[in-house]
Amino acid sequence: MLELRHISKVYGVDEAQVFALNDVSLTVAKGEFVAVMGPSGSGKSTAMNILGCLDTPTSGQYLLFGSEVSGMDRDQRALLRRHFLGFIFQGFNLLARTTALENVELPLIYQGVEVEERRERAMAALAKVGLEGRASHRPSELSGGQQQRVAIARAIVTRPGLILADEPTGNLDSARGREIMELLTQLNREEGLSVLMVTHEPDMADYASRIVTFVDGRIQCDVLKGANDAA
Ligand SMILES: Nc1ncnc2c1ncn2[C@@H]1O[C@H](COP(=O)(O)OP(=O)(O)OP(=O)(O)O)[C@@H](O)[C@H]1O
Ligand SMILES: [Mg+2]
């Protein structure tokens, strides 16, 4: 489904050069649930930004759903994001003055989906995360865990093939974090949604079927959990 081929990302020039990513190659198949781990500054968010078509590498190739992202311009990448990717962030990133329903509808507005279908699909997505009863609440009227569930509804409402999550449980207590992970696991298993998630917490990474660890801009290890369990 996606493939990074010898991707490097370099910030700064001359002595100030930082290799945020240094010759990273990675293949992820459809339906995988991958946790990305590693110390602070190891390149996890840089990799996620490239995978999410939000940023471009300094060198290397990125193939997503069979298309070469490295050759696309900004507009083409935006289109790809809008139709095929869902994003979940540590800080939820909901619009404060709008209701849960309107927040979930937003990606469909960008897609030009008409109002009736929009409402229906946004309500269905809220139901999937167990929040149909909170549709008219604003983010400030929801708990952290509920806000993150609204963000998940927003990420899945466009029926993307891939969800990219950068520390989705970073602002939640561990019980709330586990609820979010159970929801992501369910979407992965039942809807075949591929998930790539950055986390610092081994407990959260445990929900994934594969763990990729970054150190100093390189992939240090890449472990399939099934293989691990058998050992
Ligand atoms: N815009 C930028 N300009 C210069 N250097 C950057 C920029 N963004 C990231 N870096 C550097 O690239 C490296 C990788 O950063 P990145 O944000 O990918 O780390 P991370 O693994 O996500 O860390 P954390 O766990 O703290 O979120 C770091 O050394 C960082 O300082
Ligand atoms: Mg980061």
PDB file of C-alpha atoms and ligand atoms in Angstrom:
ATOM      1  CA  MET A   1       0.000   0.000   0.000  1.00  0.00           C
ATOM      2  CA  LEU A   2       2.844   2.370   0.781  1.00  0.00           C
ATOM      3  CA  GLU A   3       6.554   2.264   0.292  1.00  0.00           C
ATOM      4  CA  LEU A   4       9.374   4.565   1.329  1.00  0.00           C
ATOM      5  CA  ARG A   5      12.515   3.999  -0.739  1.00  0.00           C
ATOM      6  CA  HIS A   6      15.763   5.438   0.592  1.00  0.00           C
ATOM      7  CA  ILE A   7      14.063   8.507   2.027  1.00  0.00           C
ATOM      8  CA  SER A   8      16.226  11.219   3.591  1.00  0.00           C
ATOM      9  CA  LYS A   9      15.134  14.517   5.067  1.00  0.00           C
ATOM     10  CA  VAL A  10      17.820  17.069   5.773  1.00  0.00           C
ATOM     11  CA  TYR A  11      17.278  20.330   7.646  1.00  0.00           C
ATOM     12  CA  GLY A  12      19.752  23.211   7.600  1.00  0.00           C
ATOM     13  CA  VAL A  13      22.976  23.632   5.617  1.00  0.00           C
ATOM     14  CA  ASP A  14      26.701  22.902   6.065  1.00  0.00           C
ATOM     15  CA  GLU A  15      27.739  22.322   9.680  1.00  0.00           C
ATOM     16  CA  ALA A  16      24.177  22.946  10.871  1.00  0.00           C
ATOM     17  CA  GLN A  17      22.832  20.038   8.783  1.00  0.00           C
ATOM     18  CA  VAL A  18      20.494  17.659  10.573  1.00  0.00           C
ATOM     19  CA  PHE A  19      19.483  14.348   9.025  1.00  0.00           C
ATOM     20  CA  ALA A  20      15.967  14.050  10.429  1.00  0.00           C
ATOM     21  CA  LEU A  21      15.656  10.923   8.270  1.00  0.00           C
ATOM     22  CA  ASN A  22      18.673   9.093   6.915  1.00  0.00           C
ATOM     23  CA  ASP A  23      18.076   6.561   4.122  1.00  0.00           C
ATOM     24  CA  VAL A  24      14.816   5.129   5.455  1.00  0.00           C
ATOM     25  CA  SER A  25      13.117   2.325   3.532  1.00  0.00           C
ATOM     26  CA  LEU A  26       9.783   0.935   4.717  1.00  0.00           C
ATOM     27  CA  THR A  27       6.932  -1.027   3.187  1.00  0.00           C
ATOM     28  CA  VAL A  28       3.473  -1.223   4.755  1.00  0.00           C
ATOM     29  CA  ALA A  29       0.753  -3.500   3.374  1.00  0.00           C
ATOM     30  CA  LYS A  30      -2.981  -2.815   3.349  1.00  0.00           C
ATOM     31  CA  GLY A  31      -4.648  -3.731   6.650  1.00  0.00           C
ATOM     32  CA  GLU A  32      -1.540  -3.452   8.811  1.00  0.00           C
ATOM     33  CA  PHE A  33      -1.552  -1.751  12.205  1.00  0.00           C
ATOM     34  CA  VAL A  34       1.929  -0.343  12.740  1.00  0.00           C
ATOM     35  CA  ALA A  35       3.252   1.400  15.842  1.00  0.00           C
ATOM     36  CA  VAL A  36       6.181   3.772  15.312  1.00  0.00           C
ATOM     37  CA  MET A  37       8.402   4.186  18.358  1.00  0.00           C
ATOM     38  CA  GLY A  38      11.781   5.701  19.208  1.00  0.00           C
ATOM     39  CA  PRO A  39      13.379   8.455  21.280  1.00  0.00           C
ATOM     40  CA  SER A  40      12.540  12.144  20.970  1.00  0.00           C
ATOM     41  CA  GLY A  41      14.110  13.631  17.858  1.00  0.00           C
ATOM     42  CA  SER A  42      14.562  10.267  16.125  1.00  0.00           C
ATOM     43  CA  GLY A  43      12.512  11.292  13.085  1.00  0.00           C
ATOM     44  CA  LYS A  44       9.081   9.800  13.827  1.00  0.00           C
ATOM     45  CA  SER A  45       7.037  12.938  13.141  1.00  0.00           C
ATOM     46  CA  THR A  46       9.192  13.792  10.140  1.00  0.00           C
ATOM     47  CA  ALA A  47       8.418  10.351   8.713  1.00  0.00           C
ATOM     48  CA  MET A  48       4.697  10.728   9.490  1.00  0.00           C
ATOM     49  CA  ASN A  49       4.608  14.131   7.777  1.00  0.00           C
ATOM     50  CA  ILE A  50       6.138  12.650   4.646  1.00  0.00           C
ATOM     51  CA  LEU A  51       3.830   9.616   4.789  1.00  0.00           C
ATOM     52  CA  GLY A  52       0.877  11.983   5.209  1.00  0.00           C
ATOM     53  CA  CYS A  53       1.931  14.001   2.134  1.00  0.00           C
ATOM     54  CA  LEU A  54       2.277  17.069   4.368  1.00  0.00           C
ATOM     55  CA  ASP A  55       5.997  17.353   3.709  1.00  0.00           C
ATOM     56  CA  THR A  56       8.406  16.238   1.007  1.00  0.00           C
ATOM     57  CA  PRO A  57      11.688  14.356   1.437  1.00  0.00           C
ATOM     58  CA  THR A  58      15.075  15.786   0.477  1.00  0.00           C
ATOM     59  CA  SER A  59      15.783  12.609  -1.462  1.00  0.00           C
ATOM     60  CA  GLY A  60      14.272   9.204  -2.087  1.00  0.00           C
ATOM     61  CA  GLN A  61      10.952   7.961  -3.387  1.00  0.00           C
ATOM     62  CA  TYR A  62       7.554   7.639  -1.757  1.00  0.00           C
ATOM     63  CA  LEU A  63       4.877   5.453  -3.314  1.00  0.00           C
ATOM     64  CA  LEU A  64       1.329   5.579  -1.938  1.00  0.00           C
ATOM     65  CA  PHE A  65      -1.516   3.469  -3.367  1.00  0.00           C
ATOM     66  CA  GLY A  66       0.671   2.893  -6.421  1.00  0.00           C
ATOM     67  CA  SER A  67       1.315   6.584  -7.138  1.00  0.00           C
ATOM     68  CA  GLU A  68       4.630   8.302  -6.758  1.00  0.00           C
ATOM     69  CA  VAL A  69       4.096  11.109  -4.250  1.00  0.00           C
ATOM     70  CA  SER A  70       7.659  12.403  -4.647  1.00  0.00           C
ATOM     71  CA  GLY A  71       6.779  13.732  -8.113  1.00  0.00           C
ATOM     72  CA  MET A  72       3.534  15.459  -7.153  1.00  0.00           C
ATOM     73  CA  ASP A  73       2.965  19.160  -6.610  1.00  0.00           C
ATOM     74  CA  ARG A  74       1.280  20.678  -3.555  1.00  0.00           C
ATOM     75  CA  ASP A  75      -2.257  20.540  -5.002  1.00  0.00           C
ATOM     76  CA  GLN A  76      -1.966  16.926  -6.055  1.00  0.00           C
ATOM     77  CA  ARG A  77      -0.729  15.993  -2.596  1.00  0.00           C
ATOM     78  CA  ALA A  78      -3.622  17.897  -0.996  1.00  0.00           C
ATOM     79  CA  LEU A  79      -6.071  15.935  -3.135  1.00  0.00           C
ATOM     80  CA  LEU A  80      -4.462  12.653  -2.146  1.00  0.00           C
ATOM     81  CA  ARG A  81      -4.670  13.632   1.543  1.00  0.00           C
ATOM     82  CA  ARG A  82      -8.267  14.717   1.289  1.00  0.00           C
ATOM     83  CA  HIS A  83      -9.491  11.511  -0.327  1.00  0.00           C
ATOM     84  CA  PHE A  84      -7.297   8.719   0.937  1.00  0.00           C
ATOM     85  CA  LEU A  85      -5.785   9.683   4.297  1.00  0.00           C
ATOM     86  CA  GLY A  86      -7.148  10.326   7.774  1.00  0.00           C
ATOM     87  CA  PHE A  87      -5.196  12.174  10.469  1.00  0.00           C
ATOM     88  CA  ILE A  88      -5.336  12.000  14.254  1.00  0.00           C
ATOM     89  CA  PHE A  89      -3.166  14.277  16.398  1.00  0.00           C
ATOM     90  CA  GLN A  90      -2.086  14.353  20.009  1.00  0.00           C
ATOM     91  CA  GLY A  91      -3.958  17.619  20.641  1.00  0.00           C
ATOM     92  CA  PHE A  92      -7.210  16.490  18.913  1.00  0.00           C
ATOM     93  CA  ASN A  93      -7.171  19.631  16.697  1.00  0.00           C
ATOM     94  CA  LEU A  94     -10.919  20.173  16.671  1.00  0.00           C
ATOM     95  CA  LEU A  95     -12.464  23.534  15.770  1.00  0.00           C
ATOM     96  CA  ALA A  96     -13.495  25.051  19.104  1.00  0.00           C
ATOM     97  CA  ARG A  97     -16.572  26.997  18.096  1.00  0.00           C
ATOM     98  CA  THR A  98     -18.245  24.243  16.129  1.00  0.00           C
ATOM     99  CA  THR A  99     -20.165  21.166  17.236  1.00  0.00           C
ATOM    100  CA  ALA A 100     -18.880  17.596  17.137  1.00  0.00           C
ATOM    101  CA  LEU A 101     -21.101  16.947  14.110  1.00  0.00           C
ATOM    102  CA  GLU A 102     -19.789  19.985  12.227  1.00  0.00           C
ATOM    103  CA  ASN A 103     -16.208  19.019  13.031  1.00  0.00           C
ATOM    104  CA  VAL A 104     -16.791  15.566  11.549  1.00  0.00           C
ATOM    105  CA  GLU A 105     -18.535  17.039   8.495  1.00  0.00           C
ATOM    106  CA  LEU A 106     -15.628  19.312   7.644  1.00  0.00           C
ATOM    107  CA  PRO A 107     -13.585  16.892   5.479  1.00  0.00           C
ATOM    108  CA  LEU A 108     -16.743  16.148   3.491  1.00  0.00           C
ATOM    109  CA  ILE A 109     -17.294  19.871   2.876  1.00  0.00           C
ATOM    110  CA  TYR A 110     -13.789  19.987   1.379  1.00  0.00           C
ATOM    111  CA  GLN A 111     -14.752  17.043  -0.802  1.00  0.00           C
ATOM    112  CA  GLY A 112     -17.864  18.857  -2.007  1.00  0.00           C
ATOM    113  CA  VAL A 113     -20.310  16.311  -0.593  1.00  0.00           C
ATOM    114  CA  GLU A 114     -23.826  17.796  -0.447  1.00  0.00           C
ATOM    115  CA  VAL A 115     -25.388  18.699   2.866  1.00  0.00           C
ATOM    116  CA  GLU A 116     -27.792  15.827   3.392  1.00  0.00           C
ATOM    117  CA  GLU A 117     -25.303  13.060   2.647  1.00  0.00           C
ATOM    118  CA  ARG A 118     -22.741  14.957   4.734  1.00  0.00           C
ATOM    119  CA  ARG A 119     -24.979  14.990   7.830  1.00  0.00           C
ATOM    120  CA  GLU A 120     -25.811  11.334   7.399  1.00  0.00           C
ATOM    121  CA  ARG A 121     -22.228  10.182   7.013  1.00  0.00           C
ATOM    122  CA  ALA A 122     -20.982  12.379   9.864  1.00  0.00           C
ATOM    123  CA  MET A 123     -23.688  10.988  12.172  1.00  0.00           C
ATOM    124  CA  ALA A 124     -22.756   7.445  11.136  1.00  0.00           C
ATOM    125  CA  ALA A 125     -19.093   8.146  11.897  1.00  0.00           C
ATOM    126  CA  LEU A 126     -20.012   9.590  15.311  1.00  0.00           C
ATOM    127  CA  ALA A 127     -22.090   6.490  16.010  1.00  0.00           C
ATOM    128  CA  LYS A 128     -19.089   4.322  15.142  1.00  0.00           C
ATOM    129  CA  VAL A 129     -17.058   6.012  17.881  1.00  0.00           C
ATOM    130  CA  GLY A 130     -19.982   5.840  20.316  1.00  0.00           C
ATOM    131  CA  LEU A 131     -20.800   9.558  20.328  1.00  0.00           C
ATOM    132  CA  GLU A 132     -24.090   9.860  18.474  1.00  0.00           C
ATOM    133  CA  GLY A 133     -25.519  11.364  21.656  1.00  0.00           C
ATOM    134  CA  ARG A 134     -22.941  14.158  21.670  1.00  0.00           C
ATOM    135  CA  ALA A 135     -23.356  15.445  18.108  1.00  0.00           C
ATOM    136  CA  SER A 136     -24.380  18.951  19.125  1.00  0.00           C
ATOM    137  CA  HIS A 137     -21.730  19.398  21.818  1.00  0.00           C
ATOM    138  CA  ARG A 138     -18.761  21.675  21.288  1.00  0.00           C
ATOM    139  CA  PRO A 139     -15.251  20.390  22.063  1.00  0.00           C
ATOM    140  CA  SER A 140     -15.178  22.325  25.374  1.00  0.00           C
ATOM    141  CA  GLU A 141     -18.271  20.363  26.429  1.00  0.00           C
ATOM    142  CA  LEU A 142     -16.548  17.020  25.846  1.00  0.00           C
ATOM    143  CA  SER A 143     -13.910  15.102  27.818  1.00  0.00           C
ATOM    144  CA  GLY A 144     -10.442  14.548  26.342  1.00  0.00           C
ATOM    145  CA  GLY A 145     -11.246  10.968  25.397  1.00  0.00           C
ATOM    146  CA  GLN A 146     -14.492  12.070  23.763  1.00  0.00           C
ATOM    147  CA  GLN A 147     -12.706  14.823  21.846  1.00  0.00           C
ATOM    148  CA  GLN A 148     -10.227  12.312  20.506  1.00  0.00           C
ATOM    149  CA  ARG A 149     -13.098  10.059  19.474  1.00  0.00           C
ATOM    150  CA  VAL A 150     -14.639  12.980  17.553  1.00  0.00           C
ATOM    151  CA  ALA A 151     -11.237  13.409  15.878  1.00  0.00           C
ATOM    152  CA  ILE A 152     -11.289   9.721  14.929  1.00  0.00           C
ATOM    153  CA  ALA A 153     -14.797  10.110  13.492  1.00  0.00           C
ATOM    154  CA  ARG A 154     -13.499  13.063  11.467  1.00  0.00           C
ATOM    155  CA  ALA A 155     -10.568  10.952  10.254  1.00  0.00           C
ATOM    156  CA  ILE A 156     -12.732   8.023   9.103  1.00  0.00           C
ATOM    157  CA  VAL A 157     -15.716   9.919   7.667  1.00  0.00           C
ATOM    158  CA  THR A 158     -14.094  10.104   4.220  1.00  0.00           C
ATOM    159  CA  ARG A 159     -13.490   6.321   4.298  1.00  0.00           C
ATOM    160  CA  PRO A 160      -9.724   6.645   3.901  1.00  0.00           C
ATOM    161  CA  GLY A 161      -7.461   3.652   3.290  1.00  0.00           C
ATOM    162  CA  LEU A 162      -4.902   4.792   5.821  1.00  0.00           C
ATOM    163  CA  ILE A 163      -5.030   6.511   9.203  1.00  0.00           C
ATOM    164  CA  LEU A 164      -1.946   8.375  10.400  1.00  0.00           C
ATOM    165  CA  ALA A 165      -1.875   9.102  14.116  1.00  0.00           C
ATOM    166  CA  ASP A 166       0.914  11.011  15.873  1.00  0.00           C
ATOM    167  CA  GLU A 167       0.736  10.202  19.605  1.00  0.00           C
ATOM    168  CA  PRO A 168      -3.077   9.920  19.645  1.00  0.00           C
ATOM    169  CA  THR A 169      -3.088   8.947  23.330  1.00  0.00           C
ATOM    170  CA  GLY A 170      -0.375  11.388  24.434  1.00  0.00           C
ATOM    171  CA  ASN A 171      -2.836  13.767  26.130  1.00  0.00           C
ATOM    172  CA  LEU A 172      -5.007  11.083  27.710  1.00  0.00           C
ATOM    173  CA  ASP A 173      -4.815   9.040  30.906  1.00  0.00           C
ATOM    174  CA  SER A 174      -4.079   5.369  30.380  1.00  0.00           C
ATOM    175  CA  ALA A 175      -7.685   4.146  30.660  1.00  0.00           C
ATOM    176  CA  ARG A 176      -8.812   6.707  28.082  1.00  0.00           C
ATOM    177  CA  GLY A 177      -5.759   5.849  25.980  1.00  0.00           C
ATOM    178  CA  ARG A 178      -6.754   2.187  25.983  1.00  0.00           C
ATOM    179  CA  GLU A 179     -10.275   3.074  24.832  1.00  0.00           C
ATOM    180  CA  ILE A 180      -8.829   4.955  21.890  1.00  0.00           C
ATOM    181  CA  MET A 181      -6.550   2.022  21.067  1.00  0.00           C
ATOM    182  CA  GLU A 182      -9.446  -0.419  21.249  1.00  0.00           C
ATOM    183  CA  LEU A 183     -11.384   1.759  18.847  1.00  0.00           C
ATOM    184  CA  LEU A 184      -8.471   1.919  16.404  1.00  0.00           C
ATOM    185  CA  THR A 185      -7.982  -1.859  16.696  1.00  0.00           C
ATOM    186  CA  GLN A 186     -11.658  -2.401  15.938  1.00  0.00           C
ATOM    187  CA  LEU A 187     -11.553  -0.139  12.870  1.00  0.00           C
ATOM    188  CA  ASN A 188      -8.415  -1.935  11.715  1.00  0.00           C
ATOM    189  CA  ARG A 189      -9.919  -5.415  12.145  1.00  0.00           C
ATOM    190  CA  GLU A 190     -13.496  -4.797  11.057  1.00  0.00           C
ATOM    191  CA  GLU A 191     -13.058  -2.228   8.322  1.00  0.00           C
ATOM    192  CA  GLY A 192      -9.618  -3.197   7.059  1.00  0.00           C
ATOM    193  CA  LEU A 193      -8.372   0.310   7.773  1.00  0.00           C
ATOM    194  CA  SER A 194      -4.577   0.515   7.809  1.00  0.00           C
ATOM    195  CA  VAL A 195      -3.180   2.390  10.803  1.00  0.00           C
ATOM    196  CA  LEU A 196       0.229   3.957  11.354  1.00  0.00           C
ATOM    197  CA  MET A 197       0.615   5.359  14.843  1.00  0.00           C
ATOM    198  CA  VAL A 198       3.445   7.073  16.681  1.00  0.00           C
ATOM    199  CA  THR A 199       3.547   6.356  20.388  1.00  0.00           C
ATOM    200  CA  HIS A 200       5.994   6.585  23.281  1.00  0.00           C
ATOM    201  CA  GLU A 201       4.001   4.137  25.367  1.00  0.00           C
ATOM    202  CA  PRO A 202       4.779   0.394  25.088  1.00  0.00           C
ATOM    203  CA  ASP A 203       1.262  -0.376  26.426  1.00  0.00           C
ATOM    204  CA  MET A 204      -0.255   1.425  23.444  1.00  0.00           C
ATOM    205  CA  ALA A 205       2.199  -0.050  20.946  1.00  0.00           C
ATOM    206  CA  ASP A 206       1.059  -3.477  22.171  1.00  0.00           C
ATOM    207  CA  TYR A 207      -2.196  -3.014  20.278  1.00  0.00           C
ATOM    208  CA  ALA A 208      -0.329  -2.869  16.962  1.00  0.00           C
ATOM    209  CA  SER A 209       0.673  -5.935  14.958  1.00  0.00           C
ATOM    210  CA  ARG A 210       4.040  -4.489  14.010  1.00  0.00           C
ATOM    211  CA  ILE A 211       6.473  -2.154  15.758  1.00  0.00           C
ATOM    212  CA  VAL A 212       8.945  -0.013  13.813  1.00  0.00           C
ATOM    213  CA  THR A 213      11.577   1.725  15.940  1.00  0.00           C
ATOM    214  CA  PHE A 214      13.433   4.842  14.790  1.00  0.00           C
ATOM    215  CA  VAL A 215      16.803   5.883  16.205  1.00  0.00           C
ATOM    216  CA  ASP A 216      18.767   8.862  14.860  1.00  0.00           C
ATOM    217  CA  GLY A 217      16.737   9.126  11.680  1.00  0.00           C
ATOM    218  CA  ARG A 218      17.071   5.450  10.802  1.00  0.00           C
ATOM    219  CA  ILE A 219      14.906   2.407  11.327  1.00  0.00           C
ATOM    220  CA  GLN A 220      16.657   0.461  14.062  1.00  0.00           C
ATOM    221  CA  CYS A 221      14.255  -2.453  14.206  1.00  0.00           C
ATOM    222  CA  ASP A 222      11.036  -3.617  12.653  1.00  0.00           C
ATOM    223  CA  VAL A 223       9.234  -6.394  14.506  1.00  0.00           C
ATOM    224  CA  LEU A 224       6.083  -8.321  13.622  1.00  0.00           C
ATOM    225  CA  LYS A 225       4.207  -8.956  16.850  1.00  0.00           C
ATOM    226  CA  GLY A 226       2.982 -12.439  15.921  1.00  0.00           C
ATOM    227  CA  ALA A 227       6.597 -13.521  15.433  1.00  0.00           C
ATOM    228  CA  ASN A 228       7.437 -11.903  18.745  1.00  0.00           C
ATOM    229  CA  ASP A 229       4.659 -13.656  20.655  1.00  0.00           C
ATOM    230  CA  ALA A 230       5.755 -17.062  19.383  1.00  0.00           C
ATOM    231  CA  ALA A 231       9.339 -16.497  20.569  1.00  0.00           C
TER     232      ALA A 231
HETATM  233  N1  LIG B   1      11.478  22.224  10.740  1.00  0.00           N
HETATM  234  C1  LIG B   1      12.631  21.733  11.233  1.00  0.00           C
HETATM  235  N2  LIG B   1      13.790  22.422  11.101  1.00  0.00           N
HETATM  236  C2  LIG B   1      14.949  21.919  11.559  1.00  0.00           C
HETATM  237  N3  LIG B   1      15.074  20.743  12.192  1.00  0.00           N
HETATM  238  C3  LIG B   1      13.966  20.018  12.355  1.00  0.00           C
HETATM  239  C4  LIG B   1      12.687  20.471  11.891  1.00  0.00           C
HETATM  240  N4  LIG B   1      11.772  19.537  12.205  1.00  0.00           N
HETATM  241  C5  LIG B   1      12.430  18.542  12.832  1.00  0.00           C
HETATM  242  N5  LIG B   1      13.751  18.830  12.929  1.00  0.00           N
HETATM  243  C6  LIG B   1      14.795  17.972  13.532  1.00  0.00           C
HETATM  244  O1  LIG B   1      14.683  16.685  12.949  1.00  0.00           O
HETATM  245  C7  LIG B   1      14.868  15.685  13.939  1.00  0.00           C
HETATM  246  C8  LIG B   1      13.664  14.752  13.962  1.00  0.00           C
HETATM  247  O2  LIG B   1      12.532  15.438  14.462  1.00  0.00           O
HETATM  248  P1  LIG B   1      11.107  14.767  14.644  1.00  0.00           P
HETATM  249  O3  LIG B   1      10.142  15.828  14.968  1.00  0.00           O
HETATM  250  O4  LIG B   1      10.812  13.922  13.457  1.00  0.00           O
HETATM  251  O5  LIG B   1      11.348  13.822  15.913  1.00  0.00           O
HETATM  252  P2  LIG B   1      10.329  12.870  16.695  1.00  0.00           P
HETATM  253  O6  LIG B   1      10.908  11.504  16.611  1.00  0.00           O
HETATM  254  O7  LIG B   1       8.959  13.071  16.204  1.00  0.00           O
HETATM  255  O8  LIG B   1      10.478  13.389  18.192  1.00  0.00           O
HETATM  256  P3  LIG B   1       9.380  13.536  19.376  1.00  0.00           P
HETATM  257  O9  LIG B   1       9.257  12.164  19.963  1.00  0.00           O
HETATM  258  O10 LIG B   1      10.008  14.497  20.324  1.00  0.00           O
HETATM  259  O11 LIG B   1       8.108  14.035  18.786  1.00  0.00           O
HETATM  260  C9  LIG B   1      15.124  16.405  15.251  1.00  0.00           C
HETATM  261  O12 LIG B   1      16.514  16.453  15.469  1.00  0.00           O
HETATM  262  C10 LIG B   1      14.568  17.784  15.020  1.00  0.00           C
HETATM  263  O13 LIG B   1      15.256  18.729  15.769  1.00  0.00           O
HETATM  264 MG    MG B   2       7.169  13.819  17.090  1.00  0.00          MG
END
